[in-house]
Coordinates of C-alpha atoms in Angstrom, one line a residue:
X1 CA 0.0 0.0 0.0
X2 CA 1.6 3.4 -1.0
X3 CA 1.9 6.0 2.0
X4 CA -1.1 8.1 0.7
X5 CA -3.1 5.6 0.9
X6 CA -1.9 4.5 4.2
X7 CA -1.9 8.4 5.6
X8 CA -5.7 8.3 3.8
X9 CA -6.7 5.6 6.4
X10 CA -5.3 6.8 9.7
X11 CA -7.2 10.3 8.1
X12 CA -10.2 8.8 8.0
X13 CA -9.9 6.7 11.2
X14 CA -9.2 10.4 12.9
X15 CA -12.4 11.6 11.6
X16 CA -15.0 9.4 13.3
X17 CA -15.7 10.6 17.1
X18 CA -15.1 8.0 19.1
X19 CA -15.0 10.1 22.5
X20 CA -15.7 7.5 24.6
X21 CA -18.3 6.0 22.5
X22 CA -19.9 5.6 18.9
X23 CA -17.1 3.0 18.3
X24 CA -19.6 0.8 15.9
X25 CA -18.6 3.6 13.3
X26 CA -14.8 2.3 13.8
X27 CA -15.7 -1.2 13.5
X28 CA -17.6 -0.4 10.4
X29 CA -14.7 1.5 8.6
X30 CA -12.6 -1.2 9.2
X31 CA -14.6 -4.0 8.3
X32 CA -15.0 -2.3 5.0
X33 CA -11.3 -2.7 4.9
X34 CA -11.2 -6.0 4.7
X35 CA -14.6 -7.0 3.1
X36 CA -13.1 -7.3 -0.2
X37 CA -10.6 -10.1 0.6
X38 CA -13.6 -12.2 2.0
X39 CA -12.5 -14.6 -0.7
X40 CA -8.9 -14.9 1.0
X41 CA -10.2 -16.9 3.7
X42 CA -10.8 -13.3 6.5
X43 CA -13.4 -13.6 9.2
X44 CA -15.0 -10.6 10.6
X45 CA -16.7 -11.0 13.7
X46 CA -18.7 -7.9 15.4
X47 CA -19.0 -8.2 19.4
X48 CA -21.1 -5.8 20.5
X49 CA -20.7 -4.2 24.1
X50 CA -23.8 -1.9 24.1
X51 CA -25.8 0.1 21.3
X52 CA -23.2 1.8 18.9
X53 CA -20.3 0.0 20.6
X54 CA -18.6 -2.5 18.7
X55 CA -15.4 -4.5 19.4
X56 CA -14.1 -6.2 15.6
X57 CA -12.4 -9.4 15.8
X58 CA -10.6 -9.9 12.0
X59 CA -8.8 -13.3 11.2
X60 CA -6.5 -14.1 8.2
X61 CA -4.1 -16.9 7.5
X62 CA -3.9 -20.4 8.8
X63 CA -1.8 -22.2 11.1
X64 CA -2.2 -23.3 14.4
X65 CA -0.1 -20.4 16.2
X66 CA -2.2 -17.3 16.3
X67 CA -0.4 -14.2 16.4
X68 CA -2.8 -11.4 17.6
X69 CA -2.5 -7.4 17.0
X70 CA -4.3 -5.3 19.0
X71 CA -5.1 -1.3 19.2
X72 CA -8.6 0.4 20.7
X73 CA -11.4 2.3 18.4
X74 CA -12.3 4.9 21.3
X75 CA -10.5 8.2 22.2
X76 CA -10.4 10.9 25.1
X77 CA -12.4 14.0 24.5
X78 CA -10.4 17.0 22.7
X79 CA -10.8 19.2 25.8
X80 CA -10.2 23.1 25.2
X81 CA -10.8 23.3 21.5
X82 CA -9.4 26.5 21.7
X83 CA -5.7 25.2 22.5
X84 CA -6.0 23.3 19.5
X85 CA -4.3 24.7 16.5
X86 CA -6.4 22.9 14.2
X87 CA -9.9 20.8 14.5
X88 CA -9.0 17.4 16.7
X89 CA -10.8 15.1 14.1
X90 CA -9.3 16.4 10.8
X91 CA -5.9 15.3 10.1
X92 CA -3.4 18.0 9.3
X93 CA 0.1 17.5 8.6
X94 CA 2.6 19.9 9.5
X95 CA 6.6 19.7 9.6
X96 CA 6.5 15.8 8.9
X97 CA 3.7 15.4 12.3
X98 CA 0.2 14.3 11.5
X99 CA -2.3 16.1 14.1
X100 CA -5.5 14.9 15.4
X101 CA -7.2 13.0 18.3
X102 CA -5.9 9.8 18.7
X103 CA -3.2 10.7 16.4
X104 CA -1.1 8.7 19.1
X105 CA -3.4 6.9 21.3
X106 CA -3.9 5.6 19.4
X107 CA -5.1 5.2 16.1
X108 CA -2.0 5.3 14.5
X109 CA -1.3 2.5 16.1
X110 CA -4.3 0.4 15.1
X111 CA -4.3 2.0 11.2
X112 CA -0.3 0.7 11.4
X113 CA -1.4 -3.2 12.1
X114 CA -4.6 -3.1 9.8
X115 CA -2.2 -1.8 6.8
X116 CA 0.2 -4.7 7.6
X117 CA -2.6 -7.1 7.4
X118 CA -4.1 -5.7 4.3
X119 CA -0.8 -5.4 2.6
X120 CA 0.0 -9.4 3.4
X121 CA -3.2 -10.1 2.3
X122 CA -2.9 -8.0 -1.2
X123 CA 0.1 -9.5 -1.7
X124 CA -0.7 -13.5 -0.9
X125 CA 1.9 -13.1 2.1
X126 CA 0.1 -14.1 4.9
X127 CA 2.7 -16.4 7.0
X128 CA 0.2 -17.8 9.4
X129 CA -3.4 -17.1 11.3
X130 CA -3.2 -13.8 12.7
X131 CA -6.2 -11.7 14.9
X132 CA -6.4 -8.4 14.8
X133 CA -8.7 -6.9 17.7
X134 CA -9.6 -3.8 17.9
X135 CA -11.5 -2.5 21.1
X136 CA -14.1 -0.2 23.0
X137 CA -14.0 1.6 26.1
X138 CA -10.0 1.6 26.4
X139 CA -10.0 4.9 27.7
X140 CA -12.6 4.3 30.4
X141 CA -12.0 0.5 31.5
X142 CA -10.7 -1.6 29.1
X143 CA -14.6 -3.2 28.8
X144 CA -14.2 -4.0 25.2
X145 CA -10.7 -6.3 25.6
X146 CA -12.4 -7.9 29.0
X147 CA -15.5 -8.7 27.1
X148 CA -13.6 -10.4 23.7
X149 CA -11.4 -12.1 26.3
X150 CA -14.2 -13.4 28.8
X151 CA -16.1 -14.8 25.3
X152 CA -13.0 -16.5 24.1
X153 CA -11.8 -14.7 21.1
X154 CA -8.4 -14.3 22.8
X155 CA -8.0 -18.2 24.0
X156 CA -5.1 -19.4 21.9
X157 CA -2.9 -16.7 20.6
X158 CA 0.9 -17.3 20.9
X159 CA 1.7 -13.7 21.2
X160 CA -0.1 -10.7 21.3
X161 CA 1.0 -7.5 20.1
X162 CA -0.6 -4.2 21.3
X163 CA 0.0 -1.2 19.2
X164 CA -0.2 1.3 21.9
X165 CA 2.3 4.3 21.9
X166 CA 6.1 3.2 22.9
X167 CA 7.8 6.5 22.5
X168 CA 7.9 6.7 18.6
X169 CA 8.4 2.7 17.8
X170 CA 11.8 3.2 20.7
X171 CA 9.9 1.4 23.9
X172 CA 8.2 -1.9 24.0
X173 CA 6.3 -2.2 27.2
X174 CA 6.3 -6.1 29.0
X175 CA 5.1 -4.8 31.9
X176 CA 2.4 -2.5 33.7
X177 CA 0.9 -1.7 36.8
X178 CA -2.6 -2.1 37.5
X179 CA -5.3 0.4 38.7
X180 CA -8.0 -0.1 41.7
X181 CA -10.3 2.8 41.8
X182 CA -12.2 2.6 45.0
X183 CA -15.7 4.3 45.8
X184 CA -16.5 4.4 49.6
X185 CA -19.9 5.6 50.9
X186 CA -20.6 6.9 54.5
X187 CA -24.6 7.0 55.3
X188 CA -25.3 8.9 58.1
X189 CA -27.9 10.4 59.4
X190 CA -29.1 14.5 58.8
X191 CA -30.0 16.7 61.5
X192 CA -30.1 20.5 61.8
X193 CA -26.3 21.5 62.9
X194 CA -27.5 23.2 65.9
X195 CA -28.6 19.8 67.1
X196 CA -26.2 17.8 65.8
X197 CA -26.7 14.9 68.7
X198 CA -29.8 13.9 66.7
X199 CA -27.7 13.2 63.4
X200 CA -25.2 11.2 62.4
X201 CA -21.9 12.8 60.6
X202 CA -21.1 10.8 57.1
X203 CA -17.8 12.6 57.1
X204 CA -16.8 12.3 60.5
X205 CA -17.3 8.4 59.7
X206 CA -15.9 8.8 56.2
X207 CA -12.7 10.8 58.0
X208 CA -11.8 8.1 59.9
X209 CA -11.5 5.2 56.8
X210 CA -9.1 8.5 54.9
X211 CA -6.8 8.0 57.8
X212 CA -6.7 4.9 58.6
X213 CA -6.8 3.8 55.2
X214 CA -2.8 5.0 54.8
X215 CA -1.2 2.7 57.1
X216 CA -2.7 0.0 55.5
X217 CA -1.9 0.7 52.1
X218 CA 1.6 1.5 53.2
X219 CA 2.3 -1.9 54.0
X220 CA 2.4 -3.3 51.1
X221 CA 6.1 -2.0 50.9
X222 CA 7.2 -4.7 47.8
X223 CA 9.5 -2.9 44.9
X224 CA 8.4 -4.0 41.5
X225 CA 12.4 -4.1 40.2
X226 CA 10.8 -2.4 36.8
X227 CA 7.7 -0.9 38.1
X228 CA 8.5 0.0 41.4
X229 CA 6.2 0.5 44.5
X230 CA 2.3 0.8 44.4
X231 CA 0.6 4.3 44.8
X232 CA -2.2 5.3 46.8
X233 CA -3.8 8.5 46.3
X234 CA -7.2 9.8 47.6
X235 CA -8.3 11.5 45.0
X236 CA -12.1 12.5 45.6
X237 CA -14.0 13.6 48.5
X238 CA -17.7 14.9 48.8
X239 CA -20.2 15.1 51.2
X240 CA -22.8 16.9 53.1
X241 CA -26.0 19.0 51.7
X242 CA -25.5 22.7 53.1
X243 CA -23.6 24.2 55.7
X244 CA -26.1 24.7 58.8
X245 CA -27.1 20.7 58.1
X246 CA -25.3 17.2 59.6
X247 CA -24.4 15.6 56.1
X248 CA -26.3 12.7 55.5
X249 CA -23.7 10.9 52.9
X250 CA -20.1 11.3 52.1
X251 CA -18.3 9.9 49.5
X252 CA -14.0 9.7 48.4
X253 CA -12.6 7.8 46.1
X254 CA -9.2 6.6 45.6
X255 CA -6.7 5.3 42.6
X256 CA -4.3 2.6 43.7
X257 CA -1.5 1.6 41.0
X258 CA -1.0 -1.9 42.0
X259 CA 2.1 -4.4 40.8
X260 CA 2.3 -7.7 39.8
X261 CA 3.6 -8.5 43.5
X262 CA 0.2 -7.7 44.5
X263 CA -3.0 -8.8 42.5
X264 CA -5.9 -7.2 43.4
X265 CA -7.3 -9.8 45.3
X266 CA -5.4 -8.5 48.3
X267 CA -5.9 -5.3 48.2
X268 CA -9.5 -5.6 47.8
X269 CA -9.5 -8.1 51.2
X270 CA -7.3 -4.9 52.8
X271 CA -10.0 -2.3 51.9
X272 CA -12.7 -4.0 52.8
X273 CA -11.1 -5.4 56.1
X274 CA -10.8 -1.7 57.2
X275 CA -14.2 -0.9 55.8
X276 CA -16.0 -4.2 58.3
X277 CA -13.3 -3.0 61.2
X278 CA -15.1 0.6 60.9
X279 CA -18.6 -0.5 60.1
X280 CA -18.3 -2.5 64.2
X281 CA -18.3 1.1 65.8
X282 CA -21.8 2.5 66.7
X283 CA -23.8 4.4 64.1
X284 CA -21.2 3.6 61.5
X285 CA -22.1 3.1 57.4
X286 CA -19.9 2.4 55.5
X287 CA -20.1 0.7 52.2
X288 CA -17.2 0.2 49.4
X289 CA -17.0 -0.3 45.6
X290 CA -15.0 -0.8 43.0
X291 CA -14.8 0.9 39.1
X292 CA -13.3 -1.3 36.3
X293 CA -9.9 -2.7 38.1
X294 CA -7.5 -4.1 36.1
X295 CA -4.5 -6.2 37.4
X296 CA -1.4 -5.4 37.2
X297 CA 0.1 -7.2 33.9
X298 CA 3.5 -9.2 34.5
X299 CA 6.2 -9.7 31.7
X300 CA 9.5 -10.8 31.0
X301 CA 12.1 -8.4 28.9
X302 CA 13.8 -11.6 28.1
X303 CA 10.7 -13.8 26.8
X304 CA 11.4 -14.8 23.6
X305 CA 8.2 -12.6 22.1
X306 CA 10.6 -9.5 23.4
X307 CA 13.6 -10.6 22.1
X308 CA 12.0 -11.8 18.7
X309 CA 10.9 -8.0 18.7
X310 CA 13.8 -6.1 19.7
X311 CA 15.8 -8.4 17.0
X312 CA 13.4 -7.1 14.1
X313 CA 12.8 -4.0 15.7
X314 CA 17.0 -3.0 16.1
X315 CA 16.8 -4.7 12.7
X316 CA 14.8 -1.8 11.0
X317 CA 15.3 1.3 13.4
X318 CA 18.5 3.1 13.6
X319 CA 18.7 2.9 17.9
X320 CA 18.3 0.0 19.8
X321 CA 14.7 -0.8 21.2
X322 CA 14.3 0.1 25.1
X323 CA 12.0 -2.6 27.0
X324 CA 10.4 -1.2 29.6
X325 CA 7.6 -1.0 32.5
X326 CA 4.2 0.8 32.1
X327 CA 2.8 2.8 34.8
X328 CA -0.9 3.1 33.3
X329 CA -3.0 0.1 32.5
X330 CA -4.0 -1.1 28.7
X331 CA -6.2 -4.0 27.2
X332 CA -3.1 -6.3 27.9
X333 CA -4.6 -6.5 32.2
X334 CA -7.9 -8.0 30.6
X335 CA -6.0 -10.1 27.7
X336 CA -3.5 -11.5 30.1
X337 CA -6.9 -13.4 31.6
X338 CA -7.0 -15.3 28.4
X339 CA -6.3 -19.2 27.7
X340 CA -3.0 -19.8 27.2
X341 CA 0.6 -19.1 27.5
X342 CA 1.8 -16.3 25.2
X343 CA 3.5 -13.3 26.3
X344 CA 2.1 -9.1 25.7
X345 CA 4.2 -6.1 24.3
X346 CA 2.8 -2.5 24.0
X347 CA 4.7 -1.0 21.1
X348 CA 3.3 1.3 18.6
X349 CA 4.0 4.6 16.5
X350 CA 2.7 7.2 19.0
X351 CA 5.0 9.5 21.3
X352 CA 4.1 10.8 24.8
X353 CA 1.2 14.2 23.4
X354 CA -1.6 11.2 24.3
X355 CA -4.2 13.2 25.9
X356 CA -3.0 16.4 25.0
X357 CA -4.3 19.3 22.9
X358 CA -2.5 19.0 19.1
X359 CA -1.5 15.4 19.9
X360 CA 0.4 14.0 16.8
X361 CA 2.1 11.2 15.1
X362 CA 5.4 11.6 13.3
X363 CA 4.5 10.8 9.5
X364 CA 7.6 8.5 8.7
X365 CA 7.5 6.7 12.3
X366 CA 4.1 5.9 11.2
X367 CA 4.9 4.5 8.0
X368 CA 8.2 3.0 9.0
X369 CA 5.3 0.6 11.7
X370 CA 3.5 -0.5 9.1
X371 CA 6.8 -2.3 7.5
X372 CA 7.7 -3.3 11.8
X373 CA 4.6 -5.2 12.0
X374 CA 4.7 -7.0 8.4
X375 CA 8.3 -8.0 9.1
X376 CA 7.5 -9.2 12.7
X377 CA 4.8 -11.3 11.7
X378 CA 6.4 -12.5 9.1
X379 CA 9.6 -13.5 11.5
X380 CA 6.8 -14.5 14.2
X381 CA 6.2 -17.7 12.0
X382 CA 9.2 -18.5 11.2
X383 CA 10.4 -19.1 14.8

């Protein structure tokens, strides 16, 4: 495929917005993509996680490895419009940088792997069954990879490659922490605050778990050699109705950044032990949830999925590939549940602008991925 062509795709990938949602419209462009070579032997399987939000499960090639590509259809939300130089969803390029949202997280990422599977199929080169997956609700949860992987379209693979942004194709990520976000709820009981014996203070309650809830996330004291400790931070606190009343409800929330030393299990029998210690004092509420954790994904820089990379990577790039830990979670925490024993790397085209106003993707790091992941599946199957 000629680079217009392939900058024309990533374009029109750019355009649809998938803020969070209306990811159907992704699934459909790309299913276009490949309709034609329904002849060649590709699948094309639609899961749908709710109304106009549709994870795409393509498969070409034979074999009985499976090599799987991954990249997600959603984006963040442009923010400020106005500290954009251009509009988010049209592609402009400038100085050799293609602009847009999702430019780097990561739809240049996700146009890279389709290309390479488009251009093996065009040209009959197909070296064995490969999966592409491309994802919802990244962004906000990683739902869409949990789903395809709870439903089994992820049992098998031998390797799975995630296209998400590794510092412009320099960093391939083995590793990542994992996220707990905690919701804790303190009922209590309203009163007027000149009488406030006949209430019950949510946030006095509340208080008391955001203190003691320190110590005992300071225990886990465990260095991660890559990723190093896990974080705690309370992040969210509200409560009460007006200021002459004794607040009824309070509510904090909290983002832990867990390791692969600790899987989530723990820390959710830590929080809740604290939560059943509180809950035995008199007049105390207290209730605790959880939104969308993902455990921490382990790796090994010297699997032989990393090395095969670095080799073709160091192969095609002019300084060597970095491996390295990631401190935000990605689909690989849900794919990491799946069947089998195959090993995860994060390594795609983008740079570190993700989230940013005028995010971008360098042009010829882009095109130079698509050639990356034709020659590393092509070297994949050779092994």
């Amino acid at each position: 495929m000629n680079k217009q062509r392939q900058i024309e795709i990533l374009s029109k990938l750019i355009s649809i917005r998938s803020v969070n949602d209306h990811e159907a419209e992704v699934a459909d462009y790309i299913a276009s993509l490949f309709e034609p070579y329904k002849d060649k032997g590709v699948q094309i399987e639609r899961v749908t996680y709710a109304p106009g939000r549709d994870s795409l499960v393509v498969t070409i090639g034979k074999g009985d490895r499976i090599l799987g590509f991954s990249g997600h259809e959603d984006v963040v939300d442009p923010g400020d419009l106005e500290a954009w130089d251009s509009d988010p969803f049209k592609a402009v390029i400038k100085d050799g940088k293609l602009y847009g949202r999702g430019a780097t997280d990561m739809k240049s990422g996700l146009a890279a792997v389709i290309i390479a599977m488009l251009d093996m199929l065009e040209n009959d080169a197909v070296p064995g069954k490969i999966k592409l997956f491309a994802t919802v609700g990244e962004e906000t949860g990683e739902y869409g990879a949990a789903q395809l992987t709870k439903e089994g379209y992820v049992d098998g693979v031998d390797g799975m490659m995630i296209a998400e942004p590794g510092d412009s194709m320099g960093e391939v990520g083995f590793t990542s922490k994992g996220i707990v976000d905690y919701i804790v709820t303190s009922i209590g009981k309203g009163a007027h605050s000149s009488q406030p014996e006949k209430g019950i203070n949510a946030i006095d309650h509340l208080i008391d778990f955001a203190n003691e809830v320190k110590p005992v996330m300071a225990k886990f004291d465990k260095v991660d050699p890559v990723l190093g400790k896990l974080t705690h931070v309370q992040s969210l606190f509200n409560g009460g109705e007006q200021i002459n009343s004794v607040p009824a409800k309070a509510v904090i929330k909290g983002n832990i950044r867990t390791i692969p030393e600790y899987p989530n299990k723990v820390i959710f029998d830590a929080l809740e032990g604290l939560v059943n210690k509180l809950n035995k004092k008199s007049g105390y509420d207290l209730s605790i949830a959880y939104s969308f954790p993902e455990e921490a994904m382990p790796g090994d820089a010297n699997s032989p999925f990393i090395k095969l990379i670095k080799k073709v990577h160091d192969e095609m790039f002019d300084k060597p590939l970095v491996a390295s830990g990631q401190s935000g979670a990605s689909d690989g925490s849900e794919f990491l549940h799946a069947k089998g024993d195959f090993s995860i790397a994060l390594l795609g085209p983008g740079n570190d602008t993700s989230h940013q106003s005028n995010e971008y993707v360098d042009v010829d790091v882009y095109h130079q991925s698509v050639d990356f992941y034709k020659q590393l599946a092509q070297e994949f199957f050779n092994q």
